[in-house]
PDB file of C-alpha atoms in Angstrom:
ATOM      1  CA  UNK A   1       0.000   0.000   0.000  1.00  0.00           C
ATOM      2  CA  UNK A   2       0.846   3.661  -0.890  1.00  0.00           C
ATOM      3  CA  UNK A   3       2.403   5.779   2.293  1.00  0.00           C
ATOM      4  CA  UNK A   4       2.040   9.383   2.463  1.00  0.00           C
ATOM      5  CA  UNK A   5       3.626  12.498   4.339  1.00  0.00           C
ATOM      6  CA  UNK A   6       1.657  15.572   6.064  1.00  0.00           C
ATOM      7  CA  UNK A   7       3.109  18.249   7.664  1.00  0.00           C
ATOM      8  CA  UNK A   8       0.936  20.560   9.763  1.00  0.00           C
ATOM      9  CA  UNK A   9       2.028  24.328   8.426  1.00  0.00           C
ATOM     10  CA  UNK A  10      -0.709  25.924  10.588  1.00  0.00           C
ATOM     11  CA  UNK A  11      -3.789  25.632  13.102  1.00  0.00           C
ATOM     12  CA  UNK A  12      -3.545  24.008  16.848  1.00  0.00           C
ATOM     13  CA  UNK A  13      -1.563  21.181  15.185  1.00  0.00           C
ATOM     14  CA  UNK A  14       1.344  23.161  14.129  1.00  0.00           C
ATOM     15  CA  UNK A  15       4.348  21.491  12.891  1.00  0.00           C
ATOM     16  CA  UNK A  16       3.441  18.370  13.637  1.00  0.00           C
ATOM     17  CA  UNK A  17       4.269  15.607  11.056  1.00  0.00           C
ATOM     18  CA  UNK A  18       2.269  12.823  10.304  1.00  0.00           C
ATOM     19  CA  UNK A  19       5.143  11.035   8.489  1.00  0.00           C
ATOM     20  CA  UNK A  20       4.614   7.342   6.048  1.00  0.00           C
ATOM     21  CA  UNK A  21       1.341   6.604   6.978  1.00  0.00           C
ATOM     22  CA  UNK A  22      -0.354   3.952   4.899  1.00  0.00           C
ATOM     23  CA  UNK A  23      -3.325   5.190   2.832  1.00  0.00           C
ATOM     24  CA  UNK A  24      -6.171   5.397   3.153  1.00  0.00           C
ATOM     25  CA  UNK A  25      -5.830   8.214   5.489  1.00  0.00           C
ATOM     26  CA  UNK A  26      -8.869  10.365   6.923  1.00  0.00           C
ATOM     27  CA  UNK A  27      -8.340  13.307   8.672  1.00  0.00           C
ATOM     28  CA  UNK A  28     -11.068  14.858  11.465  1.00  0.00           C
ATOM     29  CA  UNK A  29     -11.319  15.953  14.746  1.00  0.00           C
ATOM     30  CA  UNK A  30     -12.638  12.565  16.402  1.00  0.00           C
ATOM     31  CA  UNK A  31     -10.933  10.044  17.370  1.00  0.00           C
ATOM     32  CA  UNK A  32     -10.856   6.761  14.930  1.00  0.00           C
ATOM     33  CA  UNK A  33      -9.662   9.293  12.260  1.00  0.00           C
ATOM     34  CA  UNK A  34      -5.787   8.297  11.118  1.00  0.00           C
ATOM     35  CA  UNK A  35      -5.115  12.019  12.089  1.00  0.00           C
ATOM     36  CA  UNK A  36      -7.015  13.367  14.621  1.00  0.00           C
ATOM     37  CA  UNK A  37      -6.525  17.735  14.497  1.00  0.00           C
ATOM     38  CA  UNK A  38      -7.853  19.385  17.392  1.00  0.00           C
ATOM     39  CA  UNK A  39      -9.676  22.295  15.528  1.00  0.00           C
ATOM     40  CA  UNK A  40     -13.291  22.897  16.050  1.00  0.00           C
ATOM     41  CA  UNK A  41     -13.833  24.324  12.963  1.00  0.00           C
ATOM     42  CA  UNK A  42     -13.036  20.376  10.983  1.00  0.00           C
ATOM     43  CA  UNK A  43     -16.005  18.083  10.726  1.00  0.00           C
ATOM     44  CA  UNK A  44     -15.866  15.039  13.245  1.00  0.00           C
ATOM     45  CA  UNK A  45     -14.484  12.565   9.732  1.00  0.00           C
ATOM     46  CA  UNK A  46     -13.442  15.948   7.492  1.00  0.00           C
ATOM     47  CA  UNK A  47     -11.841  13.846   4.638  1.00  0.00           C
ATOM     48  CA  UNK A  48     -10.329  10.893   3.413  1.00  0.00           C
ATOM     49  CA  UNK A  49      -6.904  10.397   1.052  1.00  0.00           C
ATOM     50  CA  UNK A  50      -7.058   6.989  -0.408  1.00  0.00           C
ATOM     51  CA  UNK A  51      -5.090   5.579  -3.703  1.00  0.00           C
ATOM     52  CA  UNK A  52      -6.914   4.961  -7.140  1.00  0.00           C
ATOM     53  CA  UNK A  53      -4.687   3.057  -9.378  1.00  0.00           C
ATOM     54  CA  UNK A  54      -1.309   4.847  -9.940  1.00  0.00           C
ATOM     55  CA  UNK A  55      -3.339   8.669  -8.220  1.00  0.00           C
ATOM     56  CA  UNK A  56      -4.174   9.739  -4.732  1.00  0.00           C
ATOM     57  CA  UNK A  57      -7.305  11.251  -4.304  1.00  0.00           C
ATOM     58  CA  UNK A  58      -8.725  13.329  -1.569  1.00  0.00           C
ATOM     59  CA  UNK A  59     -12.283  13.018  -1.027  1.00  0.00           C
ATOM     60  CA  UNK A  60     -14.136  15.600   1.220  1.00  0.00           C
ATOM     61  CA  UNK A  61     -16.811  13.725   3.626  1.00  0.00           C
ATOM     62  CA  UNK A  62     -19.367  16.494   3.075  1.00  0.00           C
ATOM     63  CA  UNK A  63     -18.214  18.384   5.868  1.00  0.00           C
ATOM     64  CA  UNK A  64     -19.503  21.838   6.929  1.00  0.00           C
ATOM     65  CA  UNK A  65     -16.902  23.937   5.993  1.00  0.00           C
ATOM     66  CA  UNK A  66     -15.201  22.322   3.502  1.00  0.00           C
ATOM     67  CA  UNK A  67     -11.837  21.440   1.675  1.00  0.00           C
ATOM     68  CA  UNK A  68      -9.373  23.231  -0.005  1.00  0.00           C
ATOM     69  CA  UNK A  69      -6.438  22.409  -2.190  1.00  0.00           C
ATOM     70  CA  UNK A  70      -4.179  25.032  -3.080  1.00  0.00           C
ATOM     71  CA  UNK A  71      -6.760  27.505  -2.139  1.00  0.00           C
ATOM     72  CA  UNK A  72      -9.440  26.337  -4.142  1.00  0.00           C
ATOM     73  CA  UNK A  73     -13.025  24.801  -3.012  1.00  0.00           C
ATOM     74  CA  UNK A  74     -12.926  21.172  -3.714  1.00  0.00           C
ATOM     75  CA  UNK A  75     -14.592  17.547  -2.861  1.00  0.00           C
ATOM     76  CA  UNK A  76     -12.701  15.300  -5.313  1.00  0.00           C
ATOM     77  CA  UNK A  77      -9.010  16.317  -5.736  1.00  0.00           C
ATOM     78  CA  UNK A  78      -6.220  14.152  -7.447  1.00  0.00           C
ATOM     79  CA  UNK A  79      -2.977  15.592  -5.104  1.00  0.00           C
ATOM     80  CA  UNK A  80       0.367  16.155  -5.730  1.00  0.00           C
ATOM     81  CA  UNK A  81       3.551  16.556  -3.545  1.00  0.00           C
ATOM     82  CA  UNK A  82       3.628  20.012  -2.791  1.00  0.00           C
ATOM     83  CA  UNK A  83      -0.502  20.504  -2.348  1.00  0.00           C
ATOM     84  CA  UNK A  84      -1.680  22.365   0.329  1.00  0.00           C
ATOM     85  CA  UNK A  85      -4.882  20.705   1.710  1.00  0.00           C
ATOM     86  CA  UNK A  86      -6.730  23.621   4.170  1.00  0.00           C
ATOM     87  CA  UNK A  87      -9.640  22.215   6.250  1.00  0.00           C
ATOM     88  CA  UNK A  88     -10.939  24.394   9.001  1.00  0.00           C
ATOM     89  CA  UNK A  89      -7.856  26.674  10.448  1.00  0.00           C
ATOM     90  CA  UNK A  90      -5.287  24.442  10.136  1.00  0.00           C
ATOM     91  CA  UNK A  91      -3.232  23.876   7.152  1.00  0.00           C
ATOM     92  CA  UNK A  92      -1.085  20.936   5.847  1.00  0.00           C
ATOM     93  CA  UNK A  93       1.150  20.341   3.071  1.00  0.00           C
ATOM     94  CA  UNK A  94       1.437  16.792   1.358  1.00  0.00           C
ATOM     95  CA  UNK A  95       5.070  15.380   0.888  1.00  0.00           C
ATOM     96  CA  UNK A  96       8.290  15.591   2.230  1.00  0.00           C
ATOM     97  CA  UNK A  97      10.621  18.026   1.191  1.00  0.00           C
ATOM     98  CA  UNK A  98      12.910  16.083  -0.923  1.00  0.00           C
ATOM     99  CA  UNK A  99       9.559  14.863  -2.908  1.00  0.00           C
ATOM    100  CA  UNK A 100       8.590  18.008  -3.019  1.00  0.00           C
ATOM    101  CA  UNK A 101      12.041  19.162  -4.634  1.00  0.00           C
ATOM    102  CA  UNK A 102      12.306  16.384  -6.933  1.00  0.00           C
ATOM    103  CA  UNK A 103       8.573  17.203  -8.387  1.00  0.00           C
ATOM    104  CA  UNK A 104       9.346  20.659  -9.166  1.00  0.00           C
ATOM    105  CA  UNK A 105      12.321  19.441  -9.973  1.00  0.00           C
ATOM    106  CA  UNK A 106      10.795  17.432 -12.691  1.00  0.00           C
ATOM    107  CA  UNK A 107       7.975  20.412 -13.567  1.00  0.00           C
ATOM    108  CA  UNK A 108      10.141  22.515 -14.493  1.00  0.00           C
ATOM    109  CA  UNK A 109      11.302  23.807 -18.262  1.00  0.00           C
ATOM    110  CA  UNK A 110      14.625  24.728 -19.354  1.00  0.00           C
ATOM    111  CA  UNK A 111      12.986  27.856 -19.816  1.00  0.00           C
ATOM    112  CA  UNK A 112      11.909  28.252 -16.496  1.00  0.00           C
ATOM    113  CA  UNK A 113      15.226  27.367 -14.899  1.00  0.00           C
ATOM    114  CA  UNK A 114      16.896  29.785 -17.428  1.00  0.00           C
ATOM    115  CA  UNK A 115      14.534  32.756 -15.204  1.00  0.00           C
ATOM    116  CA  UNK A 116      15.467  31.733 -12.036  1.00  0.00           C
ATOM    117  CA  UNK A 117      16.796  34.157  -9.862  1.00  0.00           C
ATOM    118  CA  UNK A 118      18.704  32.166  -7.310  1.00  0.00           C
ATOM    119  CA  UNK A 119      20.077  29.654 -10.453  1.00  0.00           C
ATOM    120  CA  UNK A 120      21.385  34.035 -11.563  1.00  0.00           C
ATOM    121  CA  UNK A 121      22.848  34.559  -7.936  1.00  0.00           C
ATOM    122  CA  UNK A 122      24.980  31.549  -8.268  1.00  0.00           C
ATOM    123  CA  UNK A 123      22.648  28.912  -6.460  1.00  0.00           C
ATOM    124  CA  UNK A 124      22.373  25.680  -7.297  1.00  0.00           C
ATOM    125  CA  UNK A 125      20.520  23.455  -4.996  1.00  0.00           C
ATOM    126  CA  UNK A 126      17.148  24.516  -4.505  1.00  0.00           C
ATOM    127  CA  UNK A 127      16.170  26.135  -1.520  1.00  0.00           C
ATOM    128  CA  UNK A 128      13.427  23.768  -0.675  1.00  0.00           C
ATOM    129  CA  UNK A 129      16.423  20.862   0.183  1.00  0.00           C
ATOM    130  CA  UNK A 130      17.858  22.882   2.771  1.00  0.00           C
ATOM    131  CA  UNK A 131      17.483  22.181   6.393  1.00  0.00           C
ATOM    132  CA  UNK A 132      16.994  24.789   8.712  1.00  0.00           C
ATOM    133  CA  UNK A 133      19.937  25.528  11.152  1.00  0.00           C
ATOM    134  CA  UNK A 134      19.366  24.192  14.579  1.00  0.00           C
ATOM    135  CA  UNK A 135      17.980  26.907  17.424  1.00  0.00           C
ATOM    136  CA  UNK A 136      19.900  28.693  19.876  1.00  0.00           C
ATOM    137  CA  UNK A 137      20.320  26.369  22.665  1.00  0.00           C
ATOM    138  CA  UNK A 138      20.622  27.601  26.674  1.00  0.00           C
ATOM    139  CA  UNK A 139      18.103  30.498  26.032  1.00  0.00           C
ATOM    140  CA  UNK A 140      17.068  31.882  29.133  1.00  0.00           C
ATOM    141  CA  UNK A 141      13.098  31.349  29.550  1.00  0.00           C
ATOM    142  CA  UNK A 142      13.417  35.911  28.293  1.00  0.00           C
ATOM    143  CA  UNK A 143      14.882  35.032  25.280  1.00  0.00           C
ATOM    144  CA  UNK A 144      13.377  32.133  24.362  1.00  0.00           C
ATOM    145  CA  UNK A 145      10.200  33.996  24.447  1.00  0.00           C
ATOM    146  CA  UNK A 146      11.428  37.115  22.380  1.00  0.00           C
ATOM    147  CA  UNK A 147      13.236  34.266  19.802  1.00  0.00           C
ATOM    148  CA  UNK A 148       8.945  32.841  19.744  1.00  0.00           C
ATOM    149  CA  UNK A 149       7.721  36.101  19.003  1.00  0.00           C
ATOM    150  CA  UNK A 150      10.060  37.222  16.106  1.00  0.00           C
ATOM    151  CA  UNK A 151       9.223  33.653  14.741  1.00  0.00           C
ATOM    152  CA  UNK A 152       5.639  33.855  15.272  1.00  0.00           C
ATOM    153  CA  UNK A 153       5.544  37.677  13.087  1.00  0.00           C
ATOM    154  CA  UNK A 154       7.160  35.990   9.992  1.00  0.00           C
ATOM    155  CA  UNK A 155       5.015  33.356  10.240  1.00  0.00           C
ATOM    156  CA  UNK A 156       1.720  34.645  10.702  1.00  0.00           C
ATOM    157  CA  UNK A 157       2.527  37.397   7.508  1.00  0.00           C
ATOM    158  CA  UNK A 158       3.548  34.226   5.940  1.00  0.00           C
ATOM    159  CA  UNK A 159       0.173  32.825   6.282  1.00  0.00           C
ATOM    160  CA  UNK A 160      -1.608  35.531   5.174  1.00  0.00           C
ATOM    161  CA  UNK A 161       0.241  35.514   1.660  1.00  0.00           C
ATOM    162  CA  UNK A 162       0.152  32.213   1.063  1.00  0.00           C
ATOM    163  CA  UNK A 163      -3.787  32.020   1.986  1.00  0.00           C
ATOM    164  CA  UNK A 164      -4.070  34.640  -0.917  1.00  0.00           C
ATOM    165  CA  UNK A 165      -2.036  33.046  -3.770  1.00  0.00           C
ATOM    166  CA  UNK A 166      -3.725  31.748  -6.695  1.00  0.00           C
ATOM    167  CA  UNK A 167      -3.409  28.872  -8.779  1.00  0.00           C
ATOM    168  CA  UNK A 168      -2.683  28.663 -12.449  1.00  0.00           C
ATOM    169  CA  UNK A 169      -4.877  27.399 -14.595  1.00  0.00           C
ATOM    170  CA  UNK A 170      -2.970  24.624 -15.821  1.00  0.00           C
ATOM    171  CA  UNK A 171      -1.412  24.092 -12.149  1.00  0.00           C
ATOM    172  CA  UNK A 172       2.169  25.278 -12.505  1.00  0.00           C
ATOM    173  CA  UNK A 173       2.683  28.299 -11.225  1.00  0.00           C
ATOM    174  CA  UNK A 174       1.571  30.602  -8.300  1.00  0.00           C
ATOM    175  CA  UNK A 175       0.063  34.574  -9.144  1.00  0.00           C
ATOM    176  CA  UNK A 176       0.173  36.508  -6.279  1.00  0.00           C
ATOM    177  CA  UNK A 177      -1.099  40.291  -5.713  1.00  0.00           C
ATOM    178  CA  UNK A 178       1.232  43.420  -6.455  1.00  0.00           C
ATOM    179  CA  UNK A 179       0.921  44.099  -2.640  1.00  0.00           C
ATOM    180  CA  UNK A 180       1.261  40.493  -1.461  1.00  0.00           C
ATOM    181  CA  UNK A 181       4.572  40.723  -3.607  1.00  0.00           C
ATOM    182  CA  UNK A 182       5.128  43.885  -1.751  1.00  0.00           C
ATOM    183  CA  UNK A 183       5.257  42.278   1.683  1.00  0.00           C
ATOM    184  CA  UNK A 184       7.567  39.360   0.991  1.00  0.00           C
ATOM    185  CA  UNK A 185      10.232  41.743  -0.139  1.00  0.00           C
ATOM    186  CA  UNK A 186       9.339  43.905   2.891  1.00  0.00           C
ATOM    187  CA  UNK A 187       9.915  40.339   4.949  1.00  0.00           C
ATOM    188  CA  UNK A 188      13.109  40.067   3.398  1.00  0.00           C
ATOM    189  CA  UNK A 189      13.849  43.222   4.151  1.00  0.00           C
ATOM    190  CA  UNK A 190      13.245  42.625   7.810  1.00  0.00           C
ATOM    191  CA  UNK A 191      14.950  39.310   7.681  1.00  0.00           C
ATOM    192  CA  UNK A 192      17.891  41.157   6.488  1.00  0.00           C
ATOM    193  CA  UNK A 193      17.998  43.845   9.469  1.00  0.00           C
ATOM    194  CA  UNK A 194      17.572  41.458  11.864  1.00  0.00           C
ATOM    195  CA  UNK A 195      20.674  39.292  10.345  1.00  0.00           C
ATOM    196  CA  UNK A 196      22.660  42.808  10.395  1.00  0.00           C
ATOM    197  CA  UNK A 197      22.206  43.649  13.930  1.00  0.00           C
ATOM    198  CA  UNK A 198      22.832  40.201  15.445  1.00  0.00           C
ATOM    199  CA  UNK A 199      25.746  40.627  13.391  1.00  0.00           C
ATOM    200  CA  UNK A 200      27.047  43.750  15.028  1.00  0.00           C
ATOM    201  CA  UNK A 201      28.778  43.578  18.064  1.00  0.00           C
ATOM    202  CA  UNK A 202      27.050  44.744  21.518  1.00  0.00           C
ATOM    203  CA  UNK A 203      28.003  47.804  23.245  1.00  0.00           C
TER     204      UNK A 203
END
């Protein structure tokens, strides 16, 4: 039988990872569901992933807020690595990152790759292979809870943009606003002044 990854990117279950379970998989706040979220806005059994042939297929369970992939409305979806499956307020993304990196991987044109930016800048492993550096360890329980908060602003902003991005037609790329454009540079930019001044020395 087919296994599956889901990552939790948002909603009480936050980064938790659900990690090579064997489909089918249903998802709901009860227990008896493969993955139980604690989110009172998801339907007792919310949905079901299950494989159909060589496809895996989410199935909403008529719940009473719905399902969406990639930000769109949906109660049969065929999903690939990479989706984002929303039910209620939490949010999780199907795959693990190296799947995810080897689809786009795959997706993409030599066109495409041609336009990159970072291939431009001299990068060439994609940013989605990366692991994160470890945290700070020995934080006092003060700056532990300042390191939480900075976190916490960059991802909630995050949210927000990605809750508004839209869906190509044809699946293979992602249109944002002008001003949702606007605030990931502006998170960059704050990214980058927060790198500078750790940077500096104290005094």
């Amino acid at each position: 039988m087919k296994s599956i990854t889901l990552r939790v990117l948002d909603g009480a279950n936050r980064g938790e990872v659900y990690e090579e379970i064997t489909v089918p998989v249903t998802i709901g706040r009860e227990e008896g569901n493969t993955i139980q979220l604690n989110d009172e806005r998801i339907s007792r059994f919310h949905l079901k992933i299950q494989q159909d042939h060589d496809d895996l297929v989410l199935t909403d369970l008529q719940s009473t807020n719905g399902s969406r992939v990639n930000n769109e409305e949906v109660q049969l979806k065929i999903l690939r690595r990479g989706d984002l499956i929303s039910i209620g307020r939490s949010t999780l993304v199907y795959g693990k990152r190296e799947q995810i990196k080897d689809r786009f991987d795959i997706d993409s044109t030599p066109s495409d790759l041609g336009n990159r930016a970072d291939k431009s800048a001299g990068i060439s492993e994609s940013l989605i292979s990366e692991e994160p550096p470890e945290l700070p360890k020995r934080l006092s329980p003060g700056q532990a809870a300042q390191l939480a908060e900075v976190i916490e602003y960059f991802h909630l902003h995050l949210r927000h943009i990605i809750q508004d991005a839209e869906m190509t037609q044809r699946g293979q790329a992602i249109q944002l606003s002008q001003i949702k454009w606007q605030q990931i540079v502006d998170l960059q930019s704050r990214l980058a002044e927060y790198t500078n001044r750790i940077g500096k020395p104290a005094g």
